[in-house]
Amino acid sequence: MLHRLSLRIIPSLTLAVTEAEVRKKKRLVMLVPGLVAFAIYRAVQSFYPLTDVLVLLALSGLICAATAACSYVVSRRASPAEICEQDGPRRLGWVILWVGAVYGVQLSLLVLALCLVVTYDYRLHPSGPAMMALIIATTSVARDGFEIGVVRRLQYDGKPMLTFPDGGSFWGMLRDRRAEFLRWGLLGTAACVMAAALSAGMGEMGRSWYLQLLVVTLVAGSLAVPAYLDGHRPGRWLAAWSEISGLELLRFWAWPGLWFAATYYLVLVGAAVYPLRLDLSEPLAFLTMAALVGGMMGLYSNYLGRRRNLEDRILGVVPDSLLRCPFVMGILSKGKPAEDQVRAATSAPPDVALERAGPKG
């Protein structure tokens, strides 16, 4: 889900995919695949009940792969032949297989885990969770495929996009700055494993996956804040605590910190309970999930902070309040002065943009 975080944290990407015209068309792009997924579900359910989770996930992956390809083509505003020539098999494969199939399966597992939270177990009541897993995964993939296509179209048209959400810059950073970059991943892994182990020491209640979810989410989400600040303000992230307002730090802690930490953990819960059929109260299961969530949140948050720092230096500073939540730009863009403020902050030279954006504290 790194592409999703990038689309909502990196300034140039966020501003590109939250323009009024893009949002308006995106609603339709999300609606149509959702209806198609529902029709496919009803057709399949009539002759083959989706009681096998592997069949459900395979169907979700196939539908989402096709959805990602179609929504990407729609937003590119070019013929399939031109897109194939411009993007090449590697990028198209990433869109179809990763953003489509793999991400769709992850979202389906997330939905099944959320149903489990509210005691709507797929194993006991397969029809409802299966339908929601297909529809929600499909509409989410359609949204992301469309937004990525918008970014690629703007990039191809010559608009400066320093970060493309395919994870290429993430792996490049991991390769070039391995030592300083990996420390946050290792710190996140160690902190979450320790927290999960301490929780398990409370007895049966501490080993329940509900409490493990709460503990790991709090630790990983809290670690995301200093990891991000270390990337955003290299060498002076401790001082950044006093420079950034407490409200902005609280917002980042809640979203994406706690939100995505819980999302990652629930995806792992869905995978462990259904296809893998693991006992979540076993130490190996909950410690492994804690390690994965802590490591990902540490690495991803630091990476996003580094990319944000790069864009601030080259493209200008955008106020954090405009980028914190996907709904904020929608509210602000209804007024012309807000649009002018955003454009001024992103188009001016860095020093001027800092002055226009105002203090961060």
Coordinates of C-alpha atoms in Angstrom, one line a residue:
M1 CA 0.0 0.0 0.0
L2 CA 3.0 2.3 -0.4
H3 CA 1.5 3.8 -3.5
R4 CA -1.6 4.8 -1.5
L5 CA 0.5 6.6 1.1
S6 CA 2.6 8.3 -1.6
L7 CA -0.6 9.6 -3.3
R8 CA -1.7 11.2 -0.1
I9 CA 1.5 12.4 1.4
I10 CA 3.8 13.6 -1.4
P11 CA 2.7 17.1 -2.3
S12 CA 2.9 17.0 -6.1
L13 CA 0.9 13.7 -6.2
T14 CA -1.7 14.8 -3.8
L15 CA -2.4 18.1 -5.6
A16 CA -2.5 16.4 -8.9
V17 CA -5.2 13.8 -8.0
T18 CA -7.4 16.0 -5.9
E19 CA -8.3 18.6 -8.5
A20 CA -12.0 19.1 -9.0
E21 CA -12.1 17.6 -12.5
V22 CA -10.2 14.6 -11.4
R23 CA -12.4 13.9 -8.4
K24 CA -15.6 14.3 -10.4
K25 CA -14.5 11.7 -13.0
K26 CA -13.0 9.4 -10.4
R27 CA -16.4 9.0 -8.7
L28 CA -17.8 7.6 -12.0
V29 CA -14.8 5.4 -12.5
M30 CA -15.3 3.9 -9.0
L31 CA -19.0 3.4 -9.4
V32 CA -19.0 1.4 -12.7
P33 CA -16.4 -1.3 -11.6
G34 CA -18.3 -1.7 -8.3
L35 CA -21.5 -2.4 -10.1
V36 CA -19.7 -4.8 -12.5
A37 CA -18.1 -6.6 -9.5
F38 CA -21.5 -7.0 -7.9
A39 CA -22.9 -8.4 -11.1
I40 CA -20.0 -10.9 -11.4
Y41 CA -20.6 -11.9 -7.7
R42 CA -24.2 -12.6 -8.3
A43 CA -23.5 -14.6 -11.5
V44 CA -20.8 -16.7 -9.8
Q45 CA -22.8 -17.1 -6.6
S46 CA -25.7 -18.6 -8.6
F47 CA -23.7 -21.7 -9.7
Y48 CA -20.7 -21.7 -7.3
P49 CA -21.1 -20.4 -3.8
L50 CA -18.0 -18.5 -2.8
T51 CA -17.3 -20.5 0.4
D52 CA -13.7 -21.2 -0.4
V53 CA -11.5 -18.3 0.5
L54 CA -8.9 -19.2 -2.1
V55 CA -11.5 -19.1 -4.9
L56 CA -12.8 -15.7 -3.5
L57 CA -9.3 -14.2 -3.4
A58 CA -8.5 -15.5 -6.9
L59 CA -11.7 -14.0 -8.3
S60 CA -10.9 -10.7 -6.5
G61 CA -7.4 -10.7 -8.0
L62 CA -8.7 -11.3 -11.5
I63 CA -11.4 -8.6 -11.3
C64 CA -9.1 -6.1 -9.7
A65 CA -6.4 -6.7 -12.3
A66 CA -8.8 -5.9 -15.1
T67 CA -10.2 -2.9 -13.2
A68 CA -6.7 -1.5 -12.6
A69 CA -5.9 -1.8 -16.3
C70 CA -9.2 -0.2 -17.4
S71 CA -9.1 2.7 -15.0
Y72 CA -5.5 3.4 -15.8
V73 CA -6.2 3.6 -19.5
V74 CA -9.2 5.8 -18.9
S75 CA -7.2 8.4 -16.9
R76 CA -4.3 8.3 -19.4
R77 CA -6.5 9.6 -22.2
A78 CA -4.5 7.7 -24.8
S79 CA -5.1 4.5 -26.9
P80 CA -3.9 1.2 -25.4
A81 CA -1.3 1.0 -28.2
E82 CA 0.2 4.4 -27.3
I83 CA 0.1 3.6 -23.5
C84 CA 2.0 0.3 -24.2
E85 CA 4.6 2.1 -26.2
Q86 CA 5.0 4.9 -23.7
D87 CA 5.0 2.9 -20.5
G88 CA 6.5 -0.4 -21.4
P89 CA 5.8 -3.8 -19.9
R90 CA 7.4 -3.2 -16.6
R91 CA 5.2 -0.2 -15.6
L92 CA 2.1 -1.8 -17.0
G93 CA 2.8 -5.0 -15.3
W94 CA 3.2 -3.1 -12.0
V95 CA -0.2 -1.4 -12.5
I96 CA -2.0 -4.6 -13.5
L97 CA -0.3 -7.2 -11.2
W98 CA 0.6 -5.1 -8.1
V99 CA -2.0 -2.3 -8.0
G100 CA -4.6 -4.6 -9.4
A101 CA -4.2 -8.2 -8.4
V102 CA -2.0 -8.1 -5.3
Y103 CA -3.5 -4.9 -3.9
G104 CA -7.0 -6.3 -4.6
V105 CA -6.3 -9.5 -2.7
Q106 CA -4.9 -7.4 0.2
L107 CA -8.0 -5.3 0.3
S108 CA -10.2 -8.4 0.2
L109 CA -8.3 -9.8 3.2
L110 CA -8.8 -6.5 5.0
V111 CA -12.5 -6.6 4.5
L112 CA -12.7 -10.2 5.7
A113 CA -10.7 -9.2 8.8
L114 CA -13.0 -6.1 9.5
C115 CA -16.0 -8.4 9.2
L116 CA -14.3 -10.7 11.7
V117 CA -13.9 -7.7 14.1
V118 CA -17.7 -7.2 14.2
T119 CA -18.2 -11.0 14.5
Y120 CA -19.4 -11.4 10.9
D121 CA -17.2 -14.4 10.3
Y122 CA -16.7 -15.3 6.6
R123 CA -16.5 -19.0 7.6
L124 CA -20.0 -18.9 9.2
H125 CA -21.6 -16.4 6.8
P126 CA -19.7 -16.4 3.5
S127 CA -22.2 -14.6 1.3
G128 CA -22.1 -11.1 2.9
P129 CA -18.3 -10.8 3.5
A130 CA -17.6 -12.3 0.1
M131 CA -19.7 -9.7 -1.7
M132 CA -18.2 -6.8 0.3
A133 CA -14.7 -8.1 -0.2
L134 CA -15.2 -8.1 -4.0
I135 CA -17.0 -4.7 -4.3
I136 CA -14.8 -2.7 -1.9
A137 CA -11.6 -4.1 -3.3
T138 CA -12.7 -3.4 -6.9
T139 CA -13.8 0.2 -6.2
S140 CA -10.6 1.0 -4.3
V141 CA -8.4 -0.5 -7.0
A142 CA -10.3 1.6 -9.6
R143 CA -9.7 4.7 -7.6
D144 CA -6.0 4.1 -7.3
G145 CA -5.5 2.9 -10.9
F146 CA -7.3 6.1 -12.1
E147 CA -5.1 8.4 -9.9
I148 CA -1.9 6.7 -10.9
G149 CA -2.9 7.1 -14.6
V150 CA -3.5 10.8 -13.9
V151 CA 0.0 11.2 -12.4
R152 CA 1.5 9.3 -15.4
R153 CA -0.3 11.5 -17.9
L154 CA 0.8 14.7 -16.2
Q155 CA 4.3 13.3 -16.0
Y156 CA 4.3 12.4 -19.7
D157 CA 2.9 15.9 -20.5
G158 CA 6.0 17.5 -18.9
K159 CA 4.7 18.4 -15.4
P160 CA 7.4 17.9 -12.8
M161 CA 6.8 14.8 -10.8
L162 CA 9.8 13.9 -8.7
T163 CA 8.1 10.8 -7.2
F164 CA 6.2 8.2 -9.1
P165 CA 4.2 5.9 -6.7
D166 CA 5.6 2.7 -8.1
G167 CA 8.1 2.2 -5.2
G168 CA 11.1 2.7 -7.5
S169 CA 12.5 5.6 -5.4
F170 CA 11.9 3.6 -2.3
W171 CA 14.0 0.7 -3.4
G172 CA 16.6 3.1 -4.7
M173 CA 16.8 4.7 -1.3
L174 CA 17.0 1.4 0.3
R175 CA 20.0 0.5 -1.9
D176 CA 21.9 3.8 -1.7
R177 CA 21.3 4.7 2.0
R178 CA 20.8 1.3 3.5
A179 CA 22.3 1.9 6.9
E180 CA 20.5 5.1 7.9
F181 CA 17.3 4.1 6.1
L182 CA 17.1 0.6 7.7
R183 CA 17.5 1.8 11.2
W184 CA 13.8 2.9 11.4
G185 CA 12.7 -0.4 10.0
L186 CA 14.7 -2.3 12.6
L187 CA 13.6 0.1 15.3
G188 CA 10.0 -0.4 14.3
T189 CA 10.4 -4.1 14.2
A190 CA 12.0 -4.3 17.6
A191 CA 9.6 -1.9 19.3
C192 CA 6.5 -3.7 18.0
V193 CA 7.8 -7.2 18.8
M194 CA 8.7 -6.1 22.3
A195 CA 5.2 -4.5 22.8
A196 CA 3.5 -7.7 21.5
A197 CA 5.6 -9.9 23.8
L198 CA 4.8 -7.7 26.8
S199 CA 1.2 -7.8 26.0
A200 CA 1.3 -11.6 25.7
G201 CA 2.8 -11.7 29.2
M202 CA -0.6 -10.5 30.5
G203 CA -2.0 -14.0 29.9
E204 CA -4.8 -15.2 27.6
M205 CA -6.3 -11.7 27.2
G206 CA -2.9 -10.3 26.2
R207 CA -2.5 -12.9 23.5
S208 CA -5.9 -12.2 21.9
W209 CA -5.5 -10.7 18.5
Y210 CA -7.9 -7.9 19.4
L211 CA -5.5 -6.6 22.1
Q212 CA -2.5 -7.4 19.9
L213 CA -4.0 -5.2 17.1
L214 CA -4.5 -2.3 19.6
V215 CA -1.0 -2.5 21.0
V216 CA 0.8 -2.9 17.7
T217 CA -1.2 -0.2 16.1
L218 CA -0.4 2.3 18.9
V219 CA 3.3 1.5 18.9
A220 CA 3.8 1.4 15.1
G221 CA 1.6 4.4 14.5
S222 CA 3.5 6.4 17.2
L223 CA 6.8 5.4 15.7
A224 CA 5.7 6.7 12.3
V225 CA 5.8 10.3 13.5
P226 CA 9.5 10.5 14.4
A227 CA 10.4 8.3 11.4
Y228 CA 8.7 10.7 9.1
L229 CA 10.2 13.8 10.8
D230 CA 13.7 12.2 10.6
G231 CA 13.2 12.0 6.8
H232 CA 11.5 15.4 6.5
R233 CA 14.1 17.2 8.7
P234 CA 17.3 15.3 8.3
G235 CA 19.7 15.8 11.2
R236 CA 17.3 18.0 13.1
W237 CA 14.2 15.9 13.6
L238 CA 14.2 16.4 17.4
A239 CA 14.1 20.1 16.9
A240 CA 11.2 19.7 14.5
W241 CA 8.9 18.7 17.4
S242 CA 9.0 22.3 18.6
E243 CA 8.7 23.8 15.1
I244 CA 5.6 21.9 14.0
S245 CA 2.3 22.5 15.8
G246 CA 1.0 19.8 18.1
L247 CA -2.2 19.6 16.1
E248 CA -0.3 18.7 12.9
L249 CA 1.7 16.1 14.7
L250 CA -1.6 14.7 16.2
R251 CA -3.1 14.6 12.7
F252 CA -0.2 12.7 11.3
W253 CA -0.2 10.3 14.2
A254 CA -3.9 9.5 13.6
W255 CA -3.6 9.5 9.8
P256 CA -1.6 7.9 8.3
G257 CA 0.1 6.6 11.5
L258 CA -2.6 4.7 13.4
W259 CA -4.8 4.2 10.4
F260 CA -2.3 2.5 8.2
A261 CA -0.7 0.5 11.1
A262 CA -4.1 -0.9 11.8
T263 CA -4.7 -1.5 8.1
Y264 CA -1.5 -3.5 7.7
Y265 CA -2.2 -5.5 10.8
L266 CA -5.8 -6.4 9.7
V267 CA -4.6 -7.5 6.3
L268 CA -2.2 -9.9 8.0
V269 CA -5.0 -11.0 10.3
G270 CA -7.1 -11.8 7.3
A271 CA -4.3 -13.7 5.6
A272 CA -3.5 -15.7 8.8
V273 CA -7.0 -16.6 9.7
Y274 CA -8.4 -17.6 6.3
P275 CA -5.9 -18.8 3.7
L276 CA -3.2 -19.8 6.2
R277 CA -5.5 -20.9 9.0
L278 CA -3.1 -20.0 11.8
D279 CA -3.8 -19.7 15.5
L280 CA -3.4 -16.0 16.2
S281 CA -2.7 -16.7 19.9
E282 CA 0.5 -18.6 19.0
P283 CA 3.6 -16.5 19.7
L284 CA 5.1 -17.1 16.2
A285 CA 1.9 -15.7 14.6
F286 CA 1.4 -12.5 16.6
L287 CA 5.1 -11.8 16.9
T288 CA 5.6 -12.1 13.2
M289 CA 2.7 -9.8 12.4
A290 CA 4.0 -7.3 14.9
A291 CA 7.5 -7.4 13.3
L292 CA 6.1 -6.9 9.8
V293 CA 3.8 -4.0 10.7
G294 CA 6.5 -2.2 12.8
G295 CA 9.1 -2.6 10.1
M296 CA 6.9 -1.4 7.3
M297 CA 5.6 1.6 9.2
G298 CA 9.2 2.6 10.1
L299 CA 10.6 2.3 6.6
Y300 CA 7.6 3.8 4.8
S301 CA 7.3 6.8 7.1
N302 CA 10.9 7.6 6.8
Y303 CA 10.8 7.2 3.1
L304 CA 7.8 9.5 2.8
G305 CA 9.5 12.1 4.9
R306 CA 12.6 12.0 2.7
R307 CA 10.5 12.4 -0.5
R308 CA 8.6 15.3 1.1
N309 CA 11.9 17.0 2.0
L310 CA 13.1 16.6 -1.6
E311 CA 9.9 18.1 -3.0
D312 CA 9.9 21.0 -0.5
R313 CA 13.4 21.9 -1.6
I314 CA 12.8 21.7 -5.3
L315 CA 9.2 22.5 -5.9
G316 CA 8.4 24.6 -2.9
V317 CA 6.6 24.1 0.4
V318 CA 2.9 23.1 0.7
P319 CA 1.3 23.5 4.1
D320 CA 0.9 20.2 5.9
S321 CA -2.8 20.9 6.6
L322 CA -3.5 20.8 2.9
L323 CA -2.1 17.3 2.5
R324 CA -3.0 15.5 5.7
C325 CA -6.4 14.0 4.5
P326 CA -7.8 13.3 1.1
F327 CA -11.0 15.2 1.9
V328 CA -9.2 18.5 2.8
M329 CA -8.4 19.4 -0.7
G330 CA -11.9 18.7 -1.8
I331 CA -13.3 21.2 0.8
L332 CA -10.7 23.9 0.0
S333 CA -11.0 23.7 -3.7
K334 CA -14.6 24.8 -3.6
G335 CA -13.3 28.3 -3.0
K336 CA -11.2 30.2 -5.6
P337 CA -9.0 31.8 -3.0
A338 CA -8.0 28.4 -1.6
E339 CA -7.0 27.2 -5.1
D340 CA -4.9 30.3 -5.6
Q341 CA -3.2 29.8 -2.3
V342 CA -2.3 26.2 -3.2
R343 CA -1.0 27.1 -6.6
A344 CA 1.0 30.0 -5.2
A345 CA 2.6 27.7 -2.6
T346 CA 3.6 25.1 -5.1
S347 CA 4.7 27.2 -8.0
A348 CA 6.8 29.8 -6.1
P349 CA 10.5 29.4 -5.4
P350 CA 11.2 27.7 -2.1
D351 CA 12.0 30.8 -0.1
V352 CA 8.9 32.6 -1.4
A353 CA 6.7 29.6 -0.9
L354 CA 7.8 29.3 2.7
E355 CA 6.8 32.9 3.3
R356 CA 3.4 32.4 1.6
A357 CA 2.7 29.1 3.3
G358 CA 3.3 30.7 6.7
P359 CA 4.9 29.1 9.8
K360 CA 4.4 25.5 10.5
G361 CA 4.0 26.0 14.2

